[in-house]
Short mmCIF file of C-alpha atoms and ligand atoms in Angstrom, two decimals:
data_model
loop_
_atom_site.label_atom_id
_atom_site.label_comp_id
_atom_site.label_asym_id
_atom_site.label_seq_id
_atom_site.Cartn_x
_atom_site.Cartn_y
_atom_site.Cartn_z
CA MET X 1 -0.03 -0.02 0.06
CA ALA X 2 1.24 3.40 -0.96
CA ALA X 3 2.34 5.62 2.00
CA LEU X 4 0.42 8.76 2.30
CA THR X 5 2.45 11.91 2.27
CA PRO X 6 1.43 14.07 5.06
CA GLY X 7 -0.16 17.40 3.88
CA PHE X 8 -0.41 16.28 0.35
CA ARG X 9 -4.13 15.89 0.27
CA SER X 10 -5.03 18.98 -1.67
CA ARG X 11 -6.43 18.38 -5.04
CA ARG X 12 -4.91 21.60 -5.99
CA ARG X 13 -1.46 21.90 -7.65
CA ALA X 14 1.38 22.12 -5.23
CA PRO X 15 2.31 25.57 -4.33
CA GLY X 16 5.36 25.54 -6.46
CA ASP X 17 3.24 24.76 -9.41
CA ARG X 18 0.85 27.61 -8.84
CA LEU X 19 3.44 30.21 -8.65
CA PRO X 20 4.40 31.51 -12.05
CA PRO X 21 8.21 32.09 -12.60
CA GLY X 22 10.03 35.00 -10.90
CA GLN X 23 6.96 35.46 -8.29
CA PHE X 24 6.95 35.11 -4.65
CA LEU X 25 3.73 34.47 -2.44
CA THR X 26 2.26 36.98 -0.12
CA GLU X 27 -0.48 36.69 2.45
CA GLY X 28 -1.19 40.49 2.58
CA PHE X 29 -2.93 42.39 -0.23
CA PRO X 30 -0.63 45.19 -1.43
CA VAL X 31 -2.18 48.41 -2.82
CA LEU X 32 -0.59 49.57 -6.13
CA SER X 33 -2.05 52.73 -7.79
CA ALA X 34 -0.34 55.03 -10.24
CA GLY X 35 -2.29 58.14 -8.86
CA PRO X 36 -4.79 59.27 -6.23
CA THR X 37 -7.75 57.00 -5.31
CA PRO X 38 -10.85 58.37 -6.99
CA ALA X 39 -14.15 58.59 -4.95
CA VAL X 40 -16.78 57.13 -7.12
CA ALA X 41 -20.31 57.11 -5.68
CA THR X 42 -22.40 54.22 -6.80
CA ASP X 43 -25.37 56.52 -7.63
CA ARG X 44 -23.16 58.26 -10.35
CA TRP X 45 -21.23 55.08 -11.21
CA ARG X 46 -21.61 54.01 -14.93
CA PHE X 47 -19.98 51.34 -16.93
CA THR X 48 -20.00 51.97 -20.56
CA LEU X 49 -19.09 49.45 -23.39
CA THR X 50 -18.45 51.36 -26.68
CA THR X 51 -18.23 49.35 -29.81
CA GLU X 52 -15.84 50.26 -32.95
CA THR X 53 -18.87 51.71 -34.52
CA GLY X 54 -19.72 54.02 -31.71
CA ASP X 55 -22.62 52.08 -30.27
CA GLN X 56 -22.83 52.59 -26.51
CA HIS X 57 -24.13 50.09 -23.95
CA VAL X 58 -24.37 51.70 -20.42
CA TRP X 59 -24.96 50.08 -17.04
CA THR X 60 -25.85 51.87 -13.88
CA TRP X 61 -25.03 50.35 -10.36
CA PRO X 62 -28.50 49.05 -9.82
CA GLN X 63 -28.47 47.40 -13.41
CA LEU X 64 -25.18 45.88 -12.96
CA THR X 65 -25.88 44.35 -9.50
CA ALA X 66 -29.40 42.98 -10.75
CA LEU X 67 -27.55 40.90 -13.52
CA PRO X 68 -26.68 37.34 -12.57
CA GLN X 69 -23.49 37.27 -10.28
CA ALA X 70 -20.57 35.00 -10.22
CA ASP X 71 -18.41 33.89 -7.38
CA VAL X 72 -14.78 33.57 -8.19
CA THR X 73 -11.86 32.40 -6.22
CA THR X 74 -8.63 32.90 -8.12
CA ASP X 75 -4.88 33.65 -7.74
CA LEU X 76 -3.35 37.09 -8.39
CA HIS X 77 -0.03 37.79 -10.03
CA CYS X 78 1.62 41.34 -9.88
CA VAL X 79 4.28 42.29 -12.30
CA THR X 80 6.20 43.61 -9.27
CA ARG X 81 6.52 39.87 -8.32
CA TRP X 82 4.16 39.31 -5.63
CA SER X 83 1.29 36.70 -6.05
CA LYS X 84 -1.48 36.01 -3.86
CA PHE X 85 -3.49 32.74 -3.77
CA ASP X 86 -7.36 32.07 -3.41
CA THR X 87 -8.69 35.64 -3.56
CA ARG X 88 -12.35 35.58 -3.37
CA TRP X 89 -14.47 38.06 -5.61
CA ARG X 90 -17.96 38.43 -6.72
CA GLY X 91 -19.09 40.25 -9.79
CA VAL X 92 -20.61 40.18 -13.33
CA SER X 93 -18.93 38.21 -16.19
CA LEU X 94 -17.82 40.11 -19.10
CA ASP X 95 -19.61 37.42 -21.12
CA MET X 96 -22.79 38.66 -19.55
CA LEU X 97 -22.01 42.15 -20.64
CA LEU X 98 -20.73 41.19 -24.17
CA ASP X 99 -23.73 39.02 -24.84
CA GLY X 100 -25.78 40.81 -27.58
CA VAL X 101 -23.25 43.41 -28.34
CA ASP X 102 -22.45 43.33 -31.93
CA THR X 103 -18.80 43.83 -32.70
CA GLU X 104 -16.05 42.61 -34.98
CA ALA X 105 -13.35 44.34 -32.91
CA ARG X 106 -10.42 42.12 -31.68
CA TYR X 107 -9.09 44.53 -28.90
CA ALA X 108 -10.27 45.94 -25.82
CA TRP X 109 -9.16 49.33 -24.36
CA VAL X 110 -10.21 49.72 -20.73
CA GLU X 111 -10.69 53.04 -19.21
CA SER X 112 -11.04 53.86 -15.34
CA TYR X 113 -12.32 56.84 -13.27
CA GLY X 114 -9.14 58.88 -12.64
CA GLY X 115 -7.79 58.23 -16.14
CA TYR X 116 -5.91 54.93 -15.83
CA THR X 117 -6.15 52.78 -19.07
CA THR X 118 -5.05 49.27 -20.15
CA ASN X 119 -5.26 47.13 -23.26
CA MET X 120 -5.86 43.46 -24.00
CA PRO X 121 -7.23 41.34 -26.79
CA LEU X 122 -11.10 41.03 -26.50
CA ALA X 123 -10.77 37.24 -26.54
CA ASP X 124 -9.24 37.50 -23.16
CA LEU X 125 -12.44 39.04 -21.72
CA ARG X 126 -14.55 36.12 -22.87
CA ASN X 127 -15.23 32.48 -21.77
CA GLY X 128 -15.53 33.14 -18.00
CA ARG X 129 -12.09 34.72 -17.64
CA ALA X 130 -12.93 38.38 -16.69
CA TRP X 131 -15.38 40.00 -14.38
CA ILE X 132 -16.48 43.55 -13.27
CA ALA X 133 -15.88 42.74 -9.66
CA HIS X 134 -17.50 44.55 -6.77
CA THR X 135 -17.26 42.40 -3.75
CA TYR X 136 -13.98 41.12 -2.21
CA ASP X 137 -13.82 38.35 0.50
CA GLY X 138 -17.52 39.05 1.10
CA ARG X 139 -17.54 42.73 1.50
CA PRO X 140 -17.89 45.69 -0.69
CA LEU X 141 -14.52 46.23 -2.75
CA PRO X 142 -12.55 48.82 -0.81
CA ALA X 143 -11.90 52.01 -2.74
CA GLU X 144 -7.99 51.50 -2.63
CA HIS X 145 -8.46 48.06 -4.41
CA GLY X 146 -10.76 49.62 -7.03
CA GLY X 147 -14.23 49.95 -5.38
CA PRO X 148 -16.92 50.40 -6.16
CA ALA X 149 -15.83 48.05 -9.00
CA ARG X 150 -12.88 46.84 -10.95
CA LEU X 151 -11.99 44.76 -13.88
CA LEU X 152 -10.64 41.40 -12.83
CA VAL X 153 -8.58 39.48 -15.49
CA PRO X 154 -6.52 37.18 -13.34
CA HIS X 155 -5.01 35.11 -15.87
CA LEU X 156 -2.94 38.25 -16.95
CA TYR X 157 -0.74 40.36 -14.77
CA LEU X 158 -2.78 42.44 -12.32
CA TRP X 159 -1.95 45.72 -13.97
CA LYS X 160 -4.52 44.65 -16.54
CA SER X 161 -7.23 44.54 -13.79
CA ALA X 162 -8.20 48.06 -13.97
CA LYS X 163 -9.36 49.54 -10.60
CA TRP X 164 -12.35 51.95 -10.78
CA VAL X 165 -13.20 50.71 -14.03
CA SER X 166 -15.60 53.08 -16.10
CA GLY X 167 -15.78 51.54 -19.47
CA ILE X 168 -14.38 49.29 -22.26
CA ARG X 169 -13.84 50.55 -25.79
CA LEU X 170 -13.86 47.72 -28.40
CA ARG X 171 -11.25 48.58 -31.11
CA ILE X 172 -10.29 47.21 -34.63
CA ASN X 173 -6.68 48.18 -33.84
CA ASP X 174 -4.75 47.63 -30.52
CA GLN X 175 -3.99 50.80 -28.72
CA GLN X 176 -1.55 50.87 -25.62
CA GLY X 177 -2.71 51.71 -22.19
CA PHE X 178 -1.09 53.52 -19.52
CA TRP X 179 1.66 50.93 -18.33
CA GLU X 180 1.81 49.44 -21.91
CA SER X 181 2.92 52.74 -23.43
CA LEU X 182 5.62 53.01 -20.69
CA GLY X 183 7.17 49.75 -21.40
CA TYR X 184 4.96 46.91 -19.97
CA HIS X 185 4.17 44.02 -22.07
CA ALA X 186 1.04 44.25 -24.45
CA TYR X 187 -0.32 40.91 -23.31
CA GLY X 188 1.20 40.15 -19.87
CA ASP X 189 0.91 36.44 -19.41
CA PRO X 190 2.56 35.73 -15.93
CA TRP X 191 3.33 32.14 -16.86
CA ARG X 192 5.53 33.21 -19.86
CA GLU X 193 6.97 36.19 -17.65
CA GLN X 194 5.72 38.81 -20.16
CA ARG X 195 6.64 41.81 -17.93
CA THR X 196 8.06 44.23 -20.65
CA TRP X 197 8.26 45.08 -24.29
CA GLY X 198 11.16 42.67 -24.96
CA ASP X 199 9.81 39.62 -22.95
N1 MTE Y 1 -7.21 52.48 -12.27
C1 MTE Y 1 -6.10 51.84 -11.80
N2 MTE Y 1 -6.07 50.55 -12.01
C2 MTE Y 1 -4.95 49.86 -11.58
C3 MTE Y 1 -3.92 50.53 -11.28
C4 MTE Y 1 -3.78 51.94 -11.27
O1 MTE Y 1 -2.89 52.68 -10.91
N3 MTE Y 1 -5.13 52.63 -11.61
N4 MTE Y 1 -2.76 49.72 -10.97
C5 MTE Y 1 -2.64 48.48 -11.61
C6 MTE Y 1 -1.48 47.73 -11.09
S1 MTE Y 1 -0.06 48.05 -11.54
C7 MTE Y 1 -1.74 46.62 -10.20
S2 MTE Y 1 -0.36 45.63 -9.72
C8 MTE Y 1 -3.03 46.42 -9.58
C9 MTE Y 1 -2.95 46.47 -8.07
O2 MTE Y 1 -4.32 46.15 -7.54
P1 MTE Y 1 -4.30 46.22 -5.89
O3 MTE Y 1 -4.09 47.69 -5.62
O4 MTE Y 1 -5.79 46.00 -5.63
O5 MTE Y 1 -3.37 45.32 -5.41
O6 MTE Y 1 -3.98 47.34 -10.06
C10 MTE Y 1 -3.94 47.72 -11.34
N5 MTE Y 1 -5.12 48.36 -11.83
MO1 MO Y 2 1.47 46.34 -10.92
#
């Protein structure tokens, strides 16, 4: 009979296999913001999806929170090399918001209250991989972490997960966001260590 290795009962991958190259694990939740934290009241909060032809789809806070909600437990990977396992979020899947939006765009340009921007292929926002998240660990998302709502795209480095998200522009041609124009990678896959332009 095979001996059981103590502590190896988890069905998840061992910690080493969950940590992308060049990352270290943190228990805390660091705050990384390029500017001041904007105060966005939910009564004036809007999320606007704009297609390449200029069609706009707008959600208010009551409309967003009335949609079917998803509970997500995921690992986060920041390009400054910290990773955090098993973070718990609640929000609306981008699949839900993109459903019925007529577009031929291949790129998404994400905008935030306060002026932050980031870009990614539109495909990365589909198939249950991206959310507009408003709840963290069972509580309203704190403002310093992007509340009232942020984009959550955890399979890419965390700079793609725009805090205080205000909208997404669907674009035929890719356009660099804030960090991307300053040398961060256009795609940012943590498993391929796509940190900067040359990676
Ligand atoms: N609007 C906005 N979103 C942002 C940022 C920012 O400066 N402004 N920083 C990005 C970066 S570089 C990281 S690592 C994460 C940090 O998220 P956290 O502060 O919740 O840890 O937010 C990302 N989203
Ligand atoms: Mo970051």
